[in-house]
PDB file of C-alpha atoms in Angstrom:
ATOM      1  CA  UNK D   2      -9.488  23.936  85.621  1.00  0.00           C
ATOM      2  CA  UNK D   3     -12.272  22.652  84.222  1.00  0.00           C
ATOM      3  CA  UNK D   4     -15.179  23.356  82.115  1.00  0.00           C
ATOM      4  CA  UNK D   5     -18.664  21.833  81.191  1.00  0.00           C
ATOM      5  CA  UNK D   6     -17.760  20.894  78.040  1.00  0.00           C
ATOM      6  CA  UNK D   7     -14.960  21.318  75.560  1.00  0.00           C
ATOM      7  CA  UNK D   8     -14.937  22.553  72.159  1.00  0.00           C
ATOM      8  CA  UNK D   9     -11.414  22.054  70.315  1.00  0.00           C
ATOM      9  CA  UNK D  10      -9.787  25.197  68.240  1.00  0.00           C
ATOM     10  CA  UNK D  11     -10.476  24.968  64.604  1.00  0.00           C
ATOM     11  CA  UNK D  12      -7.927  26.727  62.549  1.00  0.00           C
ATOM     12  CA  UNK D  13      -6.331  28.556  65.365  1.00  0.00           C
ATOM     13  CA  UNK D  14      -2.831  28.130  66.956  1.00  0.00           C
ATOM     14  CA  UNK D  15      -1.385  30.270  69.901  1.00  0.00           C
ATOM     15  CA  UNK D  16       0.231  33.370  68.398  1.00  0.00           C
ATOM     16  CA  UNK D  17      -1.169  36.658  67.160  1.00  0.00           C
ATOM     17  CA  UNK D  18      -4.224  35.187  65.055  1.00  0.00           C
ATOM     18  CA  UNK D  19      -5.539  33.979  67.946  1.00  0.00           C
ATOM     19  CA  UNK D  20      -5.015  37.063  69.686  1.00  0.00           C
ATOM     20  CA  UNK D  21      -6.897  38.558  67.009  1.00  0.00           C
ATOM     21  CA  UNK D  22      -9.901  36.241  67.064  1.00  0.00           C
ATOM     22  CA  UNK D  23     -10.096  36.643  70.906  1.00  0.00           C
ATOM     23  CA  UNK D  24     -10.490  40.205  70.201  1.00  0.00           C
ATOM     24  CA  UNK D  25     -12.843  40.437  67.407  1.00  0.00           C
ATOM     25  CA  UNK D  26     -14.844  37.207  67.540  1.00  0.00           C
ATOM     26  CA  UNK D  27     -18.113  36.832  68.396  1.00  0.00           C
ATOM     27  CA  UNK D  28     -17.880  35.404  71.917  1.00  0.00           C
ATOM     28  CA  UNK D  29     -20.692  32.584  72.877  1.00  0.00           C
ATOM     29  CA  UNK D  30     -20.548  31.851  76.654  1.00  0.00           C
ATOM     30  CA  UNK D  31     -20.956  27.379  77.201  1.00  0.00           C
ATOM     31  CA  UNK D  32     -20.792  27.440  80.584  1.00  0.00           C
ATOM     32  CA  UNK D  33     -18.962  28.297  83.971  1.00  0.00           C
ATOM     33  CA  UNK D  34     -16.131  26.952  85.510  1.00  0.00           C
ATOM     34  CA  UNK D  35     -17.080  26.298  89.056  1.00  0.00           C
ATOM     35  CA  UNK D  36     -13.789  25.693  90.620  1.00  0.00           C
ATOM     36  CA  UNK D  37     -12.473  29.194  89.945  1.00  0.00           C
ATOM     37  CA  UNK D  38     -12.427  31.853  92.817  1.00  0.00           C
ATOM     38  CA  UNK D  39     -13.699  34.731  90.477  1.00  0.00           C
ATOM     39  CA  UNK D  40     -16.491  34.841  87.658  1.00  0.00           C
ATOM     40  CA  UNK D  41     -14.891  32.865  85.078  1.00  0.00           C
ATOM     41  CA  UNK D  42     -16.572  31.807  81.978  1.00  0.00           C
ATOM     42  CA  UNK D  43     -16.233  28.485  78.975  1.00  0.00           C
ATOM     43  CA  UNK D  44     -17.008  30.405  75.852  1.00  0.00           C
ATOM     44  CA  UNK D  45     -16.243  29.573  72.054  1.00  0.00           C
ATOM     45  CA  UNK D  46     -15.015  32.489  69.959  1.00  0.00           C
ATOM     46  CA  UNK D  47     -15.625  32.578  66.349  1.00  0.00           C
ATOM     47  CA  UNK D  48     -14.778  35.069  63.588  1.00  0.00           C
ATOM     48  CA  UNK D  49     -14.120  34.823  59.631  1.00  0.00           C
ATOM     49  CA  UNK D  50     -14.196  30.802  59.684  1.00  0.00           C
ATOM     50  CA  UNK D  51     -12.045  30.542  62.343  1.00  0.00           C
ATOM     51  CA  UNK D  52     -13.283  28.892  65.988  1.00  0.00           C
ATOM     52  CA  UNK D  53     -11.730  28.307  69.185  1.00  0.00           C
ATOM     53  CA  UNK D  54     -12.453  27.728  73.008  1.00  0.00           C
ATOM     54  CA  UNK D  55     -11.718  30.507  75.327  1.00  0.00           C
ATOM     55  CA  UNK D  56     -11.835  31.810  78.918  1.00  0.00           C
ATOM     56  CA  UNK D  57     -13.964  34.889  79.716  1.00  0.00           C
ATOM     57  CA  UNK D  58     -13.361  36.361  83.437  1.00  0.00           C
ATOM     58  CA  UNK D  59     -15.796  39.582  83.181  1.00  0.00           C
ATOM     59  CA  UNK D  60     -14.215  42.299  85.341  1.00  0.00           C
ATOM     60  CA  UNK D  61     -18.242  42.562  86.837  1.00  0.00           C
ATOM     61  CA  UNK D  62     -17.442  38.797  88.400  1.00  0.00           C
ATOM     62  CA  UNK D  63     -14.237  39.776  90.545  1.00  0.00           C
ATOM     63  CA  UNK D  64     -13.777  39.864  94.031  1.00  0.00           C
ATOM     64  CA  UNK D  65     -12.246  42.987  95.607  1.00  0.00           C
ATOM     65  CA  UNK D  66      -9.028  42.506  96.614  1.00  0.00           C
ATOM     66  CA  UNK D  67      -7.476  44.623  99.892  1.00  0.00           C
ATOM     67  CA  UNK D  68      -4.041  44.066  98.863  1.00  0.00           C
ATOM     68  CA  UNK D  69      -4.671  44.495  95.468  1.00  0.00           C
ATOM     69  CA  UNK D  70      -6.626  47.667  95.042  1.00  0.00           C
ATOM     70  CA  UNK D  71      -4.916  49.205  91.950  1.00  0.00           C
ATOM     71  CA  UNK D  72      -6.517  48.308  88.555  1.00  0.00           C
ATOM     72  CA  UNK D  73      -8.385  44.899  87.911  1.00  0.00           C
ATOM     73  CA  UNK D  74      -7.459  41.120  87.844  1.00  0.00           C
ATOM     74  CA  UNK D  75      -8.597  41.290  84.060  1.00  0.00           C
ATOM     75  CA  UNK D  76      -5.970  43.944  83.143  1.00  0.00           C
ATOM     76  CA  UNK D  77      -2.916  42.083  85.564  1.00  0.00           C
ATOM     77  CA  UNK D  78      -3.874  39.143  83.311  1.00  0.00           C
ATOM     78  CA  UNK D  79      -3.167  40.715  79.955  1.00  0.00           C
ATOM     79  CA  UNK D  80      -0.200  42.928  81.268  1.00  0.00           C
ATOM     80  CA  UNK D  81       1.495  39.248  82.148  1.00  0.00           C
ATOM     81  CA  UNK D  82       0.577  38.367  78.610  1.00  0.00           C
ATOM     82  CA  UNK D  83       2.281  41.582  77.215  1.00  0.00           C
ATOM     83  CA  UNK D  84       5.042  40.735  79.254  1.00  0.00           C
ATOM     84  CA  UNK D  85       5.369  37.010  78.485  1.00  0.00           C
ATOM     85  CA  UNK D  86       5.420  37.948  74.640  1.00  0.00           C
ATOM     86  CA  UNK D  87       8.033  40.037  75.046  1.00  0.00           C
ATOM     87  CA  UNK D  88      10.077  37.674  76.792  1.00  0.00           C
ATOM     88  CA  UNK D  89       9.625  35.742  73.180  1.00  0.00           C
ATOM     89  CA  UNK D  90       9.033  32.537  75.291  1.00  0.00           C
ATOM     90  CA  UNK D  91       5.346  32.555  74.933  1.00  0.00           C
ATOM     91  CA  UNK D  92       4.421  31.373  78.309  1.00  0.00           C
ATOM     92  CA  UNK D  93       0.796  32.728  78.495  1.00  0.00           C
ATOM     93  CA  UNK D  94      -1.720  32.071  76.316  1.00  0.00           C
ATOM     94  CA  UNK D  95      -3.152  34.852  74.269  1.00  0.00           C
ATOM     95  CA  UNK D  96      -4.967  36.815  76.255  1.00  0.00           C
ATOM     96  CA  UNK D  97      -6.806  40.336  75.420  1.00  0.00           C
ATOM     97  CA  UNK D  98      -9.159  42.926  77.048  1.00  0.00           C
ATOM     98  CA  UNK D  99     -12.411  43.153  75.494  1.00  0.00           C
ATOM     99  CA  UNK D 100     -16.360  43.753  76.045  1.00  0.00           C
ATOM    100  CA  UNK D 101     -18.289  40.754  76.128  1.00  0.00           C
ATOM    101  CA  UNK D 102     -21.523  39.504  77.056  1.00  0.00           C
ATOM    102  CA  UNK D 103     -21.173  40.766  80.892  1.00  0.00           C
ATOM    103  CA  UNK D 104     -19.025  43.779  80.089  1.00  0.00           C
ATOM    104  CA  UNK D 105     -15.384  44.341  80.224  1.00  0.00           C
ATOM    105  CA  UNK D 106     -13.203  41.515  80.878  1.00  0.00           C
ATOM    106  CA  UNK D 107     -10.470  39.056  80.061  1.00  0.00           C
ATOM    107  CA  UNK D 108     -10.309  36.634  77.152  1.00  0.00           C
ATOM    108  CA  UNK D 109      -7.588  34.054  76.996  1.00  0.00           C
ATOM    109  CA  UNK D 110      -7.384  31.187  74.651  1.00  0.00           C
ATOM    110  CA  UNK D 111      -8.511  27.911  76.081  1.00  0.00           C
ATOM    111  CA  UNK D 112      -5.313  25.653  76.443  1.00  0.00           C
ATOM    112  CA  UNK D 113      -5.724  21.689  77.218  1.00  0.00           C
ATOM    113  CA  UNK D 114      -3.055  20.288  79.331  1.00  0.00           C
ATOM    114  CA  UNK D 115      -1.943  17.136  78.856  1.00  0.00           C
ATOM    115  CA  UNK D 116      -2.688  14.811  81.759  1.00  0.00           C
ATOM    116  CA  UNK D 117       0.519  12.367  81.255  1.00  0.00           C
ATOM    117  CA  UNK D 118       2.837  15.373  81.630  1.00  0.00           C
ATOM    118  CA  UNK D 119       4.599  15.213  85.458  1.00  0.00           C
ATOM    119  CA  UNK D 120       6.006  18.573  86.909  1.00  0.00           C
ATOM    120  CA  UNK D 121       4.816  18.029  90.544  1.00  0.00           C
ATOM    121  CA  UNK D 122       5.542  15.144  92.762  1.00  0.00           C
ATOM    122  CA  UNK D 123       5.517  14.285  96.828  1.00  0.00           C
ATOM    123  CA  UNK D 124       8.563  11.835  97.430  1.00  0.00           C
ATOM    124  CA  UNK D 125       9.556   9.990 100.686  1.00  0.00           C
ATOM    125  CA  UNK D 126      12.966  11.126 100.354  1.00  0.00           C
ATOM    126  CA  UNK D 127      15.290  13.959 102.102  1.00  0.00           C
ATOM    127  CA  UNK D 128      16.832  15.225  98.660  1.00  0.00           C
ATOM    128  CA  UNK D 129      15.309  15.320  95.065  1.00  0.00           C
ATOM    129  CA  UNK D 130      16.298  12.402  92.711  1.00  0.00           C
ATOM    130  CA  UNK D 131      17.822  13.316  89.148  1.00  0.00           C
ATOM    131  CA  UNK D 132      15.846  15.546  87.168  1.00  0.00           C
ATOM    132  CA  UNK D 133      13.846  16.897  90.246  1.00  0.00           C
ATOM    133  CA  UNK D 134      14.510  20.051  92.202  1.00  0.00           C
ATOM    134  CA  UNK D 135      12.926  20.328  95.758  1.00  0.00           C
ATOM    135  CA  UNK D 136      10.553  22.833  96.662  1.00  0.00           C
ATOM    136  CA  UNK D 137      10.225  21.840 100.304  1.00  0.00           C
ATOM    137  CA  UNK D 138       8.549  19.339 102.747  1.00  0.00           C
ATOM    138  CA  UNK D 139       4.805  19.226 102.909  1.00  0.00           C
ATOM    139  CA  UNK D 140       2.477  17.589 105.671  1.00  0.00           C
ATOM    140  CA  UNK D 141       0.704  14.712 104.300  1.00  0.00           C
ATOM    141  CA  UNK D 142      -1.050  13.140 107.003  1.00  0.00           C
ATOM    142  CA  UNK D 143      -0.870  11.391 110.171  1.00  0.00           C
ATOM    143  CA  UNK D 144       2.626  13.314 111.607  1.00  0.00           C
ATOM    144  CA  UNK D 145       4.431  12.356 108.161  1.00  0.00           C
ATOM    145  CA  UNK D 146       6.013  14.562 105.533  1.00  0.00           C
ATOM    146  CA  UNK D 147       7.249  14.121 102.090  1.00  0.00           C
ATOM    147  CA  UNK D 148       9.262  16.361 100.008  1.00  0.00           C
ATOM    148  CA  UNK D 149       7.605  18.412  97.574  1.00  0.00           C
ATOM    149  CA  UNK D 150       9.517  18.712  94.280  1.00  0.00           C
ATOM    150  CA  UNK D 151       9.299  20.279  90.954  1.00  0.00           C
ATOM    151  CA  UNK D 152      10.905  18.825  87.253  1.00  0.00           C
ATOM    152  CA  UNK D 153      13.965  20.436  86.334  1.00  0.00           C
ATOM    153  CA  UNK D 154      12.858  21.522  83.551  1.00  0.00           C
ATOM    154  CA  UNK D 155      13.838  24.598  81.172  1.00  0.00           C
ATOM    155  CA  UNK D 156      10.248  25.547  80.532  1.00  0.00           C
ATOM    156  CA  UNK D 157       9.713  25.640  84.218  1.00  0.00           C
ATOM    157  CA  UNK D 158      12.768  27.508  84.831  1.00  0.00           C
ATOM    158  CA  UNK D 159      11.719  30.221  82.037  1.00  0.00           C
ATOM    159  CA  UNK D 160       7.841  30.328  83.816  1.00  0.00           C
ATOM    160  CA  UNK D 161      10.285  31.296  87.265  1.00  0.00           C
ATOM    161  CA  UNK D 162      11.843  34.129  85.532  1.00  0.00           C
ATOM    162  CA  UNK D 163       8.828  35.616  84.418  1.00  0.00           C
ATOM    163  CA  UNK D 164       6.949  35.222  87.692  1.00  0.00           C
ATOM    164  CA  UNK D 165      10.106  36.817  89.241  1.00  0.00           C
ATOM    165  CA  UNK D 166       9.391  40.000  86.725  1.00  0.00           C
ATOM    166  CA  UNK D 167       5.627  40.077  87.126  1.00  0.00           C
ATOM    167  CA  UNK D 168       6.095  39.497  91.286  1.00  0.00           C
ATOM    168  CA  UNK D 169       3.487  36.424  90.797  1.00  0.00           C
ATOM    169  CA  UNK D 170       1.924  36.162  94.192  1.00  0.00           C
ATOM    170  CA  UNK D 171       0.085  32.944  93.272  1.00  0.00           C
ATOM    171  CA  UNK D 172       2.072  30.520  91.175  1.00  0.00           C
ATOM    172  CA  UNK D 173       0.357  26.895  91.884  1.00  0.00           C
ATOM    173  CA  UNK D 174       0.308  23.645  90.126  1.00  0.00           C
ATOM    174  CA  UNK D 175      -2.823  24.124  88.932  1.00  0.00           C
ATOM    175  CA  UNK D 176      -1.638  27.341  86.955  1.00  0.00           C
ATOM    176  CA  UNK D 177       0.879  25.125  85.120  1.00  0.00           C
ATOM    177  CA  UNK D 178      -0.520  23.723  81.503  1.00  0.00           C
ATOM    178  CA  UNK D 179       2.280  21.312  79.892  1.00  0.00           C
ATOM    179  CA  UNK D 180       0.804  20.404  76.362  1.00  0.00           C
ATOM    180  CA  UNK D 181       0.967  17.203  74.458  1.00  0.00           C
ATOM    181  CA  UNK D 182       3.258  19.300  71.830  1.00  0.00           C
ATOM    182  CA  UNK D 183       5.684  19.823  74.359  1.00  0.00           C
ATOM    183  CA  UNK D 184       4.662  23.640  75.369  1.00  0.00           C
ATOM    184  CA  UNK D 185       4.269  25.281  78.707  1.00  0.00           C
ATOM    185  CA  UNK D 186       1.521  27.856  79.443  1.00  0.00           C
ATOM    186  CA  UNK D 187       0.905  29.682  83.006  1.00  0.00           C
ATOM    187  CA  UNK D 188      -2.488  30.712  83.638  1.00  0.00           C
ATOM    188  CA  UNK D 189      -4.369  32.839  86.495  1.00  0.00           C
ATOM    189  CA  UNK D 190      -2.006  36.131  86.860  1.00  0.00           C
ATOM    190  CA  UNK D 191      -4.756  38.596  88.343  1.00  0.00           C
ATOM    191  CA  UNK D 192      -2.460  38.619  91.451  1.00  0.00           C
ATOM    192  CA  UNK D 193       0.754  40.182  89.764  1.00  0.00           C
ATOM    193  CA  UNK D 194       2.723  43.498  89.493  1.00  0.00           C
ATOM    194  CA  UNK D 195       2.487  44.511  93.249  1.00  0.00           C
ATOM    195  CA  UNK D 196       4.909  47.336  93.748  1.00  0.00           C
ATOM    196  CA  UNK D 197       5.748  45.313  97.207  1.00  0.00           C
ATOM    197  CA  UNK D 198       7.621  41.872  96.721  1.00  0.00           C
ATOM    198  CA  UNK D 199       4.705  39.455  96.723  1.00  0.00           C
ATOM    199  CA  UNK D 200       6.609  36.409  95.100  1.00  0.00           C
ATOM    200  CA  UNK D 201       4.993  33.273  95.865  1.00  0.00           C
ATOM    201  CA  UNK D 202       5.240  30.097  93.816  1.00  0.00           C
ATOM    202  CA  UNK D 203       6.097  26.433  93.942  1.00  0.00           C
ATOM    203  CA  UNK D 204       8.915  27.112  91.728  1.00  0.00           C
ATOM    204  CA  UNK D 205      11.891  27.709  94.061  1.00  0.00           C
ATOM    205  CA  UNK D 206      13.888  25.011  93.135  1.00  0.00           C
ATOM    206  CA  UNK D 207      16.395  27.121  91.302  1.00  0.00           C
ATOM    207  CA  UNK D 208      16.685  29.607  94.062  1.00  0.00           C
ATOM    208  CA  UNK D 209      20.003  31.489  94.548  1.00  0.00           C
ATOM    209  CA  UNK D 210      21.572  29.712  91.475  1.00  0.00           C
ATOM    210  CA  UNK D 211      23.141  31.547  88.457  1.00  0.00           C
ATOM    211  CA  UNK D 212      20.468  32.675  85.750  1.00  0.00           C
ATOM    212  CA  UNK D 213      21.001  30.895  82.318  1.00  0.00           C
ATOM    213  CA  UNK D 214      22.668  32.907  79.608  1.00  0.00           C
ATOM    214  CA  UNK D 215      19.760  33.075  77.280  1.00  0.00           C
ATOM    215  CA  UNK D 216      17.487  34.756  80.834  1.00  0.00           C
ATOM    216  CA  UNK D 217      19.941  37.190  81.234  1.00  0.00           C
ATOM    217  CA  UNK D 218      19.515  38.021  77.475  1.00  0.00           C
ATOM    218  CA  UNK D 219      15.702  38.054  77.993  1.00  0.00           C
ATOM    219  CA  UNK D 220      16.080  40.685  80.961  1.00  0.00           C
ATOM    220  CA  UNK D 221      18.192  42.915  78.967  1.00  0.00           C
ATOM    221  CA  UNK D 222      15.587  43.318  76.076  1.00  0.00           C
ATOM    222  CA  UNK D 223      12.868  43.478  78.733  1.00  0.00           C
ATOM    223  CA  UNK D 224      14.816  46.576  80.294  1.00  0.00           C
ATOM    224  CA  UNK D 225      14.912  48.585  76.986  1.00  0.00           C
ATOM    225  CA  UNK D 226      11.321  47.843  76.594  1.00  0.00           C
ATOM    226  CA  UNK D 227      10.505  48.997  79.537  1.00  0.00           C
ATOM    227  CA  UNK D 228      12.405  52.054  79.487  1.00  0.00           C
ATOM    228  CA  UNK D 229      10.966  55.694  78.629  1.00  0.00           C
ATOM    229  CA  UNK D 230       9.507  55.191  74.990  1.00  0.00           C
ATOM    230  CA  UNK D 231       9.854  51.240  75.312  1.00  0.00           C
ATOM    231  CA  UNK D 232       7.478  49.243  73.719  1.00  0.00           C
ATOM    232  CA  UNK D 233       6.498  46.918  76.615  1.00  0.00           C
ATOM    233  CA  UNK D 234       6.239  49.943  78.689  1.00  0.00           C
ATOM    234  CA  UNK D 235       3.524  51.923  76.078  1.00  0.00           C
ATOM    235  CA  UNK D 236       1.598  48.449  76.309  1.00  0.00           C
ATOM    236  CA  UNK D 237       1.425  48.154  79.857  1.00  0.00           C
ATOM    237  CA  UNK D 238       0.551  51.710  80.162  1.00  0.00           C
ATOM    238  CA  UNK D 239      -3.209  51.226  79.764  1.00  0.00           C
ATOM    239  CA  UNK D 240      -3.178  47.728  82.497  1.00  0.00           C
ATOM    240  CA  UNK D 241      -1.199  48.915  85.534  1.00  0.00           C
ATOM    241  CA  UNK D 242      -0.273  51.795  87.131  1.00  0.00           C
ATOM    242  CA  UNK D 243       3.303  53.913  86.558  1.00  0.00           C
ATOM    243  CA  UNK D 244       4.309  52.948  89.880  1.00  0.00           C
ATOM    244  CA  UNK D 245       3.550  49.359  89.084  1.00  0.00           C
ATOM    245  CA  UNK D 246       5.767  49.425  85.600  1.00  0.00           C
ATOM    246  CA  UNK D 247       8.510  51.334  87.655  1.00  0.00           C
ATOM    247  CA  UNK D 248       8.768  48.586  89.945  1.00  0.00           C
ATOM    248  CA  UNK D 249       8.534  45.848  87.287  1.00  0.00           C
ATOM    249  CA  UNK D 250      11.577  47.681  85.748  1.00  0.00           C
ATOM    250  CA  UNK D 251      13.225  47.455  88.957  1.00  0.00           C
ATOM    251  CA  UNK D 252      13.044  44.028  89.461  1.00  0.00           C
ATOM    252  CA  UNK D 253      14.182  43.222  85.974  1.00  0.00           C
ATOM    253  CA  UNK D 254      17.290  45.685  86.901  1.00  0.00           C
ATOM    254  CA  UNK D 255      17.551  43.531  90.530  1.00  0.00           C
ATOM    255  CA  UNK D 256      17.785  40.301  88.592  1.00  0.00           C
ATOM    256  CA  UNK D 257      20.191  41.670  86.052  1.00  0.00           C
ATOM    257  CA  UNK D 258      22.345  43.100  88.994  1.00  0.00           C
ATOM    258  CA  UNK D 259      22.471  39.764  91.024  1.00  0.00           C
ATOM    259  CA  UNK D 260      22.810  37.478  88.107  1.00  0.00           C
ATOM    260  CA  UNK D 261      20.789  34.829  89.967  1.00  0.00           C
ATOM    261  CA  UNK D 262      17.236  33.616  90.487  1.00  0.00           C
ATOM    262  CA  UNK D 263      15.814  35.259  93.668  1.00  0.00           C
ATOM    263  CA  UNK D 264      15.191  33.627  96.935  1.00  0.00           C
ATOM    264  CA  UNK D 265      12.379  33.585  99.080  1.00  0.00           C
ATOM    265  CA  UNK D 266      12.179  37.433 101.245  1.00  0.00           C
ATOM    266  CA  UNK D 267      10.484  36.155 104.633  1.00  0.00           C
ATOM    267  CA  UNK D 268       8.129  38.697 104.723  1.00  0.00           C
ATOM    268  CA  UNK D 269       5.555  36.978 102.939  1.00  0.00           C
ATOM    269  CA  UNK D 270       4.859  33.154 102.260  1.00  0.00           C
ATOM    270  CA  UNK D 271       6.966  31.866 100.124  1.00  0.00           C
ATOM    271  CA  UNK D 272       4.475  28.834  98.863  1.00  0.00           C
ATOM    272  CA  UNK D 273       1.053  29.433  97.789  1.00  0.00           C
ATOM    273  CA  UNK D 274      -1.871  27.566  99.570  1.00  0.00           C
ATOM    274  CA  UNK D 275      -3.318  25.349  98.818  1.00  0.00           C
ATOM    275  CA  UNK D 276      -0.190  24.598  96.289  1.00  0.00           C
ATOM    276  CA  UNK D 277      -1.670  22.709  93.727  1.00  0.00           C
TER     277      UNK D 277
END
């Protein structure tokens, strides 16, 4: 994701205060993010002496998707943030649904990625080296292939669990934003929460491996939060359909029952294209 200009946040860090600023602040459009597939506007938001950069994606600028007929991209982006917050991992930048200059849309805190962080690589080898997990082989031109790998990083592993819960159909490398302070954020969650299995991701390195104990604890908490009267179920009610909430709960229960990271199902392309 790129923008015509970057205005560093002033007095704002990710969390509840940032979400309040995004929800209540005055949005000013600064430019358009041209490499986005739907309308995405780079903005500043200001309120009560605080200012931050953000992304505003108006519903009016969304292209209809035949396989995601229910709800909007904006609503699913906010739903992904709500699930992320319920995990306690803070993997999705603060995201709200609000009115803006071009109508209702998703507004998300701008995250400046660190270019030095290396999470993905292509290697001329049959197996990944230490500290890396294999994704699969990719064509690199002239009949040559290389092994696509991702870092064996606990932050990515948590992201893989989140993606399995929200049924992310588009986890590309460009949707992973590592920051200079060691955090990792995921963005672009508009194609999530489908009732059918559509998990499509680069983070297959742990497929079939046992889930870490912490992930199991998080999933148990999510199961409770998604139950009848659960806080997360209530927050999702205005963002996704009841059937999608039920499917999310079922995915959490399936992960707990297996105790393992999911494996590609074979009925849906396992890796998004382009992968980055």
